[in-house]
Amino acid sequence: MKQNLLLTPGPSPIPPFIREALGRQIIHHRTDEFKEVLGRVSQSLKEIFFTSSPVLILASSGTGAMEAAVSSFFSSQDKVIVIEGGKFGQRWKEIATRYGLDVVNYSIDWGSAPDPNYLKQLLESESKVKGILTTLCETSTGTVYDIESIGNLTRNREVILIVDAISGLGQDKLLTDEWGVDVVVAGSQKGLMLPPGLSFISISKKAEEFLRRSNLPKYYFDLNLALKSYQKNDTPFTPAVSLILGLEASLNFIREEGIHNRWEKFSKLARATQEAVKAMGLNLFSFRPSNSVTAVWAPSSIKSSQLVSKLRKEYGISIAGGQGEFKDKIFRIAHMGAIDEDDLVVGFYFLEKVLKDLGYSLKLGSSIVKLEEVLYA
Ligand SMILES: *Cc1c(COP(=O)(O)O)cnc(C)c1O
């Protein structure tokens, strides 16, 4: 295998300066040295979440923070609206159902985004809704949702808005406080250029009131404990020390580059990817494409799983296949975290090659020309 290039929506590549920070000798977590790290990292997290509220760090993959959100902010039989337009909306539904919440499912076609007007009607027709659970970037379909408009619906109601930004954070614009988002959930292995193992959760003042009232069972993910420790730059249990050292390196880098600049960069990478795909004669899957991941219909004669495995086995390039009923129908190319222009050029070079080998007819180089046109314009 020539290389190991991850163009997948998690894990995404880890740059050398973060690998170096991750590989440092461990320090003890109950020390001033580590507390200072936690203090600095907490401040930087607020900056990239665009919130003045606490952002807690948990030792789990992203789903852990999703579960923490459900078990910490709600009480048994609370009614919540879940937007289900892909694999990760489905996950919200599964977690909420497992905890005995009364789930109102707003199901939309995969690849489409929720309609804020319909949500408004739902909120007005359903009594006593306590929360809306949704997604910034629905990774399974490469679709970005209009969180700002949804925030306008919940801001002045006794309803909290919880957004899974696990894949979107860092690429797709998210202004937590300004948009009235109460809880944002994220993970380490996507836009933050780290290995899997950390999750994050921000808690607005309104969400904090929900947290105090919640009666659902919880122990490891009891955010009351985590919040109390947070005030002292501490954690209730052993934190993932090495990952947090890596996180500091990541956040410093993002701050230097500037989050607004990064949003612009990924918007360009996304646009280049979309155009390159079309130049090969293929179609986009999403009607509202995100800046984090692009989903593409595979040619009808080719199973996307076959394309994905051939690309990885023969050329060391990892892209993602489809999920659920689109498993063999679509493939997904990530542009997040440390993925850059060069990576996309290399990825498309081999993608063309494999498509051709699998019998798809295309003009070699067509996607590369388009990529360069958008990227280096
Ligand atoms: C990756 C992802 C998750 C799941 O995160 P894990 O770290 O695998 O637990 C949840 N939601 C979205 C939108 C994701 O992209």
PDB file of C-alpha atoms and ligand atoms in Angstrom, residues 9-10 60-64 66 88 91 135 137-140 164-168 187 189-190 196, ligand 1:
ATOM      1  CA  PRO A   9     -15.673  11.645   8.142  1.00  0.00           C
ATOM      2  CA  GLY A  10     -13.929  10.326  11.235  1.00  0.00           C
ATOM      3  CA  SER A  60     -15.857   8.815  25.283  1.00  0.00           C
ATOM      4  CA  SER A  61     -16.511   8.850  21.575  1.00  0.00           C
ATOM      5  CA  GLY A  62     -19.078  11.370  20.354  1.00  0.00           C
ATOM      6  CA  THR A  63     -22.039   9.098  21.054  1.00  0.00           C
ATOM      7  CA  GLY A  64     -21.182   9.231  24.770  1.00  0.00           C
ATOM      8  CA  MET A  66     -25.133  12.353  22.877  1.00  0.00           C
ATOM      9  CA  PHE A  88     -27.332  10.257  13.224  1.00  0.00           C
ATOM     10  CA  ARG A  91     -29.272   7.697  16.772  1.00  0.00           C
ATOM     11  CA  THR A 135     -27.709  17.606  13.819  1.00  0.00           C
ATOM     12  CA  CYS A 137     -24.030  18.122   9.607  1.00  0.00           C
ATOM     13  CA  GLU A 138     -25.885  14.838   9.024  1.00  0.00           C
ATOM     14  CA  THR A 139     -22.751  12.866   8.159  1.00  0.00           C
ATOM     15  CA  SER A 140     -24.587   9.949   6.577  1.00  0.00           C
ATOM     16  CA  ASP A 164     -25.006  17.110  17.346  1.00  0.00           C
ATOM     17  CA  ALA A 165     -22.093  18.938  15.710  1.00  0.00           C
ATOM     18  CA  ILE A 166     -19.783  15.930  15.927  1.00  0.00           C
ATOM     19  CA  SER A 167     -18.793  16.074  12.252  1.00  0.00           C
ATOM     20  CA  GLY A 168     -19.691  19.697  11.473  1.00  0.00           C
ATOM     21  CA  GLY A 187     -16.116  14.692  19.218  1.00  0.00           C
ATOM     22  CA  GLN A 189     -11.754  12.533  15.706  1.00  0.00           C
ATOM     23  CA  LYS A 190     -13.345  14.739  13.043  1.00  0.00           C
ATOM     24  CA  PRO A 196     -11.189   9.166  18.795  1.00  0.00           C
TER      25      PRO A 196
HETATM   26  C1  LIG B   1     -19.343  10.403  13.852  1.00  0.00           C
HETATM   27  C2  LIG B   1     -20.649  10.936  14.274  1.00  0.00           C
HETATM   28  C3  LIG B   1     -21.292  10.484  15.427  1.00  0.00           C
HETATM   29  C4  LIG B   1     -20.797   9.323  16.230  1.00  0.00           C
HETATM   30  O1  LIG B   1     -19.664   9.615  16.906  1.00  0.00           O
HETATM   31  P1  LIG B   1     -18.795   8.444  17.554  1.00  0.00           P
HETATM   32  O2  LIG B   1     -17.564   9.207  17.890  1.00  0.00           O
HETATM   33  O3  LIG B   1     -18.584   7.380  16.519  1.00  0.00           O
HETATM   34  O4  LIG B   1     -19.506   7.958  18.738  1.00  0.00           O
HETATM   35  C5  LIG B   1     -22.482  11.070  15.791  1.00  0.00           C
HETATM   36  N1  LIG B   1     -23.029  12.042  15.060  1.00  0.00           N
HETATM   37  C6  LIG B   1     -22.455  12.490  13.932  1.00  0.00           C
HETATM   38  C7  LIG B   1     -23.132  13.570  13.144  1.00  0.00           C
HETATM   39  C8  LIG B   1     -21.253  11.947  13.492  1.00  0.00           C
HETATM   40  O5  LIG B   1     -20.687  12.381  12.364  1.00  0.00           O
END
